[in-house]
Coordinates of C-alpha atoms in Angstrom, one line a residue:
M177 CA 7.8 -33.4 -4.3
P178 CA 4.7 -32.6 -2.1
H179 CA 2.2 -33.3 -4.4
A180 CA 3.0 -37.2 -4.7
T181 CA 3.9 -38.0 -1.2
A182 CA 1.5 -35.6 1.4
A183 CA 0.1 -38.2 3.5
T184 CA -3.6 -37.0 3.2
P185 CA -6.9 -38.7 4.5
S186 CA -8.0 -41.5 2.4
S187 CA -10.9 -41.0 0.6
G188 CA -11.8 -44.6 0.2
P189 CA -11.5 -47.9 1.8
R190 CA -8.1 -49.1 3.1
P191 CA -6.3 -50.6 -0.1
R192 CA -6.3 -54.6 0.1
W193 CA -3.3 -56.5 -1.3
W194 CA -5.3 -58.8 -4.1
T195 CA -6.5 -55.9 -5.5
E196 CA -3.5 -54.0 -5.7
L197 CA -0.7 -57.0 -6.3
P198 CA -2.7 -57.7 -9.8
L199 CA -2.6 -54.0 -10.6
I200 CA 0.9 -53.1 -10.4
A201 CA 1.3 -56.5 -12.1
V202 CA -0.1 -55.2 -14.7
V203 CA 1.0 -51.9 -15.1
Y204 CA 4.5 -53.2 -15.0
G205 CA 3.8 -55.9 -17.3
L206 CA 3.0 -53.6 -19.9
Y207 CA 5.6 -51.3 -19.3
S208 CA 8.1 -54.7 -19.9
M209 CA 6.2 -55.4 -23.0
G210 CA 6.2 -52.2 -24.2
R211 CA 10.2 -51.7 -23.8
L212 CA 10.8 -55.1 -25.6
L213 CA 8.4 -53.7 -28.4
V214 CA 10.3 -50.6 -28.6
H215 CA 11.8 -50.6 -32.1
E216 CA 16.4 -50.9 -31.3
N217 CA 17.2 -48.1 -33.9
I218 CA 20.8 -48.8 -33.2
P219 CA 22.1 -46.2 -36.1
A220 CA 20.1 -43.3 -33.7
A221 CA 20.4 -44.6 -30.7
V222 CA 24.0 -44.1 -31.2
D223 CA 23.9 -40.8 -32.4
N224 CA 22.2 -40.4 -29.4
G225 CA 24.2 -41.1 -26.9
L226 CA 27.1 -40.0 -28.7
A227 CA 25.3 -36.7 -28.7
I228 CA 24.6 -36.2 -25.0
L229 CA 28.7 -37.5 -24.5
R230 CA 29.6 -34.5 -26.5
L231 CA 27.4 -32.2 -24.4
E232 CA 28.5 -33.3 -21.2
Q233 CA 31.9 -32.7 -22.3
A234 CA 31.3 -29.3 -23.1
L235 CA 29.5 -28.5 -20.2
H236 CA 32.5 -30.8 -17.6
I237 CA 30.1 -33.0 -16.2
N238 CA 31.3 -36.4 -17.8
A239 CA 31.9 -38.0 -14.7
E240 CA 31.8 -41.2 -16.2
H241 CA 35.0 -41.4 -17.1
P242 CA 36.7 -41.6 -14.2
L243 CA 33.8 -43.3 -12.1
N244 CA 34.3 -45.9 -15.0
R245 CA 38.2 -46.5 -14.7
L246 CA 37.9 -46.7 -11.3
L247 CA 35.7 -50.0 -10.8
T248 CA 37.5 -51.3 -13.4
A249 CA 40.5 -51.1 -12.2
Q250 CA 38.8 -52.2 -8.3
P251 CA 37.0 -55.7 -8.5
A252 CA 36.6 -55.1 -5.1
L253 CA 34.3 -52.2 -5.8
G254 CA 33.3 -53.3 -9.4
I255 CA 31.9 -56.5 -8.5
P256 CA 29.4 -54.9 -5.6
A257 CA 28.8 -52.2 -8.5
D258 CA 27.6 -54.5 -11.1
F259 CA 25.5 -56.6 -8.0
A260 CA 23.7 -54.0 -6.8
Y261 CA 23.2 -52.3 -11.0
A262 CA 21.2 -55.4 -11.6
S263 CA 19.3 -56.3 -8.5
L264 CA 18.9 -53.1 -6.1
H265 CA 15.5 -52.1 -8.0
Y266 CA 13.9 -54.7 -7.8
L267 CA 14.6 -55.7 -4.6
V268 CA 14.6 -51.8 -2.7
T269 CA 11.6 -50.2 -5.0
P270 CA 9.2 -53.5 -4.1
A271 CA 10.1 -53.0 -0.6
V272 CA 9.3 -49.7 0.1
L273 CA 6.1 -50.1 -2.0
V274 CA 5.2 -52.9 0.9
W275 CA 6.7 -50.0 3.8
I276 CA 4.0 -47.8 2.7
F277 CA 1.3 -49.9 2.4
R278 CA 1.6 -51.6 5.3
R279 CA 3.0 -48.3 7.5
R280 CA 1.8 -45.4 5.8
T281 CA -1.3 -46.5 4.4
A282 CA -3.1 -42.7 4.2
A283 CA 0.4 -42.5 1.9
Y284 CA 0.0 -44.9 -0.3
R285 CA -2.1 -44.7 -3.1
A286 CA -0.5 -41.2 -4.4
A287 CA 2.6 -43.0 -4.0
R288 CA 1.7 -46.1 -6.2
T289 CA 0.3 -43.6 -8.4
W290 CA 3.2 -41.9 -8.7
L291 CA 5.5 -44.7 -9.3
M292 CA 3.0 -46.2 -12.3
T293 CA 2.7 -42.8 -14.0
S294 CA 6.4 -42.1 -13.9
T295 CA 7.2 -45.6 -15.1
L296 CA 5.0 -45.1 -18.0
L297 CA 6.2 -41.6 -18.7
G298 CA 10.1 -43.5 -19.2
L299 CA 8.6 -45.8 -21.3
V300 CA 7.8 -42.5 -24.0
G301 CA 10.9 -41.4 -23.4
F302 CA 12.7 -44.7 -24.7
T303 CA 10.1 -44.8 -27.2
L304 CA 11.1 -40.8 -28.8
M305 CA 14.7 -41.0 -27.7
P306 CA 16.7 -44.5 -28.0
T307 CA 19.9 -43.9 -26.6
C308 CA 22.8 -45.7 -26.5
P309 CA 24.5 -46.4 -23.7
P310 CA 28.3 -45.8 -22.7
R311 CA 29.1 -49.3 -22.2
L312 CA 28.0 -50.1 -26.2
L313 CA 30.2 -47.2 -27.5
D314 CA 33.1 -48.0 -29.8
A315 CA 36.2 -48.9 -27.8
H316 CA 37.9 -46.0 -28.6
H317 CA 35.9 -43.6 -26.7
G318 CA 37.1 -44.6 -23.4
F319 CA 34.4 -47.3 -22.1
V320 CA 34.6 -50.6 -20.5
D321 CA 31.9 -52.4 -20.2
T322 CA 32.1 -54.0 -16.1
M323 CA 29.1 -55.9 -16.3
A324 CA 30.6 -58.3 -19.2
Q325 CA 34.1 -57.9 -17.3
Y326 CA 33.0 -59.5 -14.3
S327 CA 30.3 -61.7 -15.4
A328 CA 31.9 -65.0 -14.2
Y329 CA 30.4 -63.5 -10.6
G330 CA 27.3 -63.0 -11.3
W331 CA 24.3 -64.4 -13.0
W332 CA 24.6 -61.7 -15.9
G333 CA 26.1 -61.8 -19.4
A334 CA 27.1 -59.4 -22.3
G335 CA 23.6 -57.8 -22.0
A336 CA 23.4 -55.3 -19.0
S337 CA 21.7 -57.0 -16.4
A338 CA 19.7 -59.3 -18.3
P339 CA 20.3 -63.4 -17.7
R340 CA 22.9 -64.7 -19.3
G341 CA 22.2 -66.3 -22.8
L342 CA 18.5 -63.9 -21.9
S343 CA 19.9 -60.6 -23.7
G344 CA 18.3 -60.7 -26.4
M345 CA 14.9 -60.6 -24.0
T346 CA 15.8 -57.0 -23.4
N347 CA 16.3 -53.7 -25.1
Q348 CA 19.8 -52.4 -24.4
Y349 CA 19.0 -49.2 -26.1
A350 CA 16.8 -47.6 -23.4
A351 CA 19.1 -45.8 -22.0
M352 CA 17.3 -42.3 -21.6
P353 CA 15.9 -41.6 -19.1
S354 CA 17.5 -44.1 -16.4
L355 CA 14.9 -45.2 -14.2
H356 CA 17.4 -47.1 -12.0
V357 CA 17.7 -43.2 -10.7
G358 CA 14.2 -42.5 -11.7
W359 CA 12.9 -45.8 -9.3
A360 CA 15.8 -44.7 -6.6
V361 CA 14.8 -41.1 -6.3
W362 CA 11.2 -42.4 -5.6
C363 CA 12.7 -44.8 -2.8
G364 CA 14.4 -42.0 -1.4
V365 CA 11.8 -39.7 -1.1
L366 CA 9.4 -41.7 0.7
L367 CA 12.1 -43.0 2.9
W368 CA 13.1 -39.4 3.8
R369 CA 9.2 -37.7 3.7
H370 CA 7.7 -41.1 5.9
G371 CA 10.6 -42.5 7.9
R372 CA 10.9 -41.9 11.9
H373 CA 14.5 -43.2 12.1
P374 CA 17.3 -41.1 11.8
L375 CA 19.0 -44.1 9.6
V376 CA 16.0 -45.1 7.1
R377 CA 15.7 -41.0 6.4
A378 CA 19.6 -40.8 6.0
A379 CA 18.7 -44.0 3.9
G380 CA 16.6 -42.3 1.8
V381 CA 19.4 -39.7 0.9
A382 CA 22.0 -41.9 0.0
Y383 CA 20.1 -44.6 -1.7
P384 CA 19.3 -42.3 -5.2
L385 CA 23.4 -40.7 -4.6
I386 CA 24.8 -44.3 -5.0
T387 CA 22.5 -45.2 -7.3
V388 CA 23.7 -42.3 -9.4
L389 CA 27.0 -43.7 -9.2
I390 CA 26.6 -47.0 -9.8
V391 CA 24.6 -46.6 -13.0
M392 CA 27.6 -44.2 -14.0
G393 CA 30.8 -46.1 -12.9
T394 CA 29.1 -49.0 -14.9
A395 CA 28.8 -48.0 -17.9
N396 CA 25.4 -48.4 -18.0
H397 CA 24.2 -44.9 -18.5
Y398 CA 25.1 -41.0 -19.1
F399 CA 25.0 -38.3 -15.7
L400 CA 22.5 -36.4 -18.5
D401 CA 20.2 -40.1 -18.6
A402 CA 20.2 -39.9 -14.6
V403 CA 19.2 -36.4 -14.8
A404 CA 16.3 -37.4 -16.9
G405 CA 15.2 -40.0 -14.5
A406 CA 14.8 -37.5 -11.7
A407 CA 12.8 -35.1 -14.2
V408 CA 10.7 -38.1 -15.0
M409 CA 9.6 -38.6 -10.9
A410 CA 9.1 -34.9 -10.5
L411 CA 6.5 -34.6 -13.6
G412 CA 4.7 -37.9 -12.3
A413 CA 4.5 -36.6 -9.5
L414 CA 3.0 -33.5 -10.5
L415 CA 0.8 -35.7 -12.3
T416 CA -0.1 -37.9 -9.6
R417 CA -3.0 -35.6 -7.8
P418 CA -4.5 -35.2 -11.6
F419 CA -4.6 -38.6 -12.3
M420 CA -5.8 -39.8 -9.0
R421 CA -9.2 -37.5 -9.6
L422 CA -9.8 -38.9 -13.2
A423 CA -9.7 -42.5 -11.4
D424 CA -12.1 -41.5 -9.3
R425 CA -14.7 -40.3 -11.8
V426 CA -14.3 -43.3 -13.9
K427 CA -14.7 -45.3 -11.1
D428 CA -17.9 -43.2 -9.9
R429 CA -19.1 -43.3 -13.5
V430 CA -18.9 -47.3 -13.5
R431 CA -20.7 -47.8 -10.1
A432 CA -23.3 -45.4 -11.3
V433 CA -23.9 -47.6 -14.4
F434 CA -24.2 -50.5 -12.3
A435 CA -26.5 -48.9 -9.8
R436 CA -28.7 -48.1 -12.6
V437 CA -29.2 -51.5 -13.7
P438 CA -32.3 -53.2 -12.5
A439 CA -32.1 -55.9 -9.9
P440 CA -33.5 -59.0 -10.7
H441 CA -37.5 -59.4 -10.1
T442 CA -38.2 -62.1 -7.3
P443 CA -41.6 -62.9 -7.7
T444 CA -44.4 -62.7 -4.8
K445 CA -46.4 -65.2 -3.3
S446 CA -49.9 -64.9 -4.7
T447 CA -52.6 -64.6 -1.9
I448 CA -55.6 -65.1 -4.7
V449 CA -53.9 -68.5 -6.4
S450 CA -53.6 -71.5 -4.5
D451 CA -50.0 -72.7 -4.6
G452 CA -52.1 -76.3 -6.3
C453 CA -53.7 -79.1 -5.1
K454 CA -52.4 -80.0 -1.4
T455 CA -52.3 -83.4 0.8
S456 CA -54.7 -82.3 4.0
A457 CA -54.2 -84.4 6.8
G458 CA -55.0 -88.0 6.5
E459 CA -54.7 -88.3 3.0
R460 CA -51.7 -90.0 1.2
I461 CA -52.4 -88.3 -1.9
P462 CA -55.0 -85.7 -2.8
G463 CA -58.6 -87.2 -2.8
Q464 CA -57.9 -90.1 -1.0
R465 CA -59.2 -90.7 2.5
T466 CA -57.9 -93.4 5.0
A467 CA -60.0 -94.5 7.7
S468 CA -58.0 -91.9 10.1
A469 CA -59.5 -89.4 8.2
D470 CA -62.8 -90.7 8.1
S471 CA -62.9 -91.4 12.1
S472 CA -62.0 -88.0 12.3
D473 CA -64.5 -86.6 9.9
A474 CA -67.3 -88.7 12.3
R475 CA -66.4 -87.7 15.4
T476 CA -66.6 -84.0 14.0
R477 CA -70.3 -84.4 12.7
S478 CA -70.9 -86.0 16.0
S479 CA -69.5 -82.8 18.2
A480 CA -71.6 -81.0 15.4
E481 CA -74.7 -82.7 16.1
A482 CA -74.5 -82.7 19.6
S483 CA -74.6 -78.7 19.9
D484 CA -77.8 -78.4 17.7
D485 CA -79.4 -80.7 19.6
A486 CA -78.4 -78.7 23.2
P487 CA -80.4 -75.7 22.4
A488 CA -83.5 -77.7 21.3
A489 CA -83.4 -79.3 24.7
A490 CA -83.3 -76.5 26.8
R491 CA -86.5 -74.8 25.0

């Protein structure tokens, strides 16, 4: 995805964390709020989930069943998978973003714009296609909710990765596309492209693949949800450069508007009009003479008279 991750020379000043952090917080807040406000059309979501499952079965790509049975039967695998599903996307994604910010400044703006654009595209997908995840289908479809099965080991309850008792604060039918997978793809591409150590690049390959296995094995997503998550990231990568150019044009317009605003006029000191009545040396207040002032004036007059008498004596 070269459009979004190529390290090009920065066209502006180095990003500052105190401007970047509020921007990211606002975008994530809009995403979270929008996801909550999307109406949960449960019948439509169930129909969409079953349609995806039937399509996968027809294509023989329904790997969710064997993976889910494996995690259900093996707590040593199922419990770590649940912890990974509930936490890694909240930890790894910000960590990679900070790493890019600090170590690969030239690529940071494109990486941040790519992540934000793709996340908002995912919100569009949740709105247009509510999807019931495998774990919420009727039990006869053969899926077990591992998050509920192992909930005693973690902070979550019956509402997927939501903290226990707060499942009502999340939309559980926002499964298509899988942004768990989408964000993992984003992390993987950046680690592979900008990592210098072989282990970092290996992590860039392993993390998205492991995430795909986890989201299917915990019955939180179908395989096609994962495919859609990767597709959303690809589309976001293609839109990153146009969005950056649009943002630059808007910024230039705003700066031009502020540049045309006249600066406040500072009055200059007049050379004609005085600053008002000033107290001269020897005066306490204007017009009030003092003894020192009178003696000074007398000495001045004496000097002037002496200079006038000198030419006369010479004559």
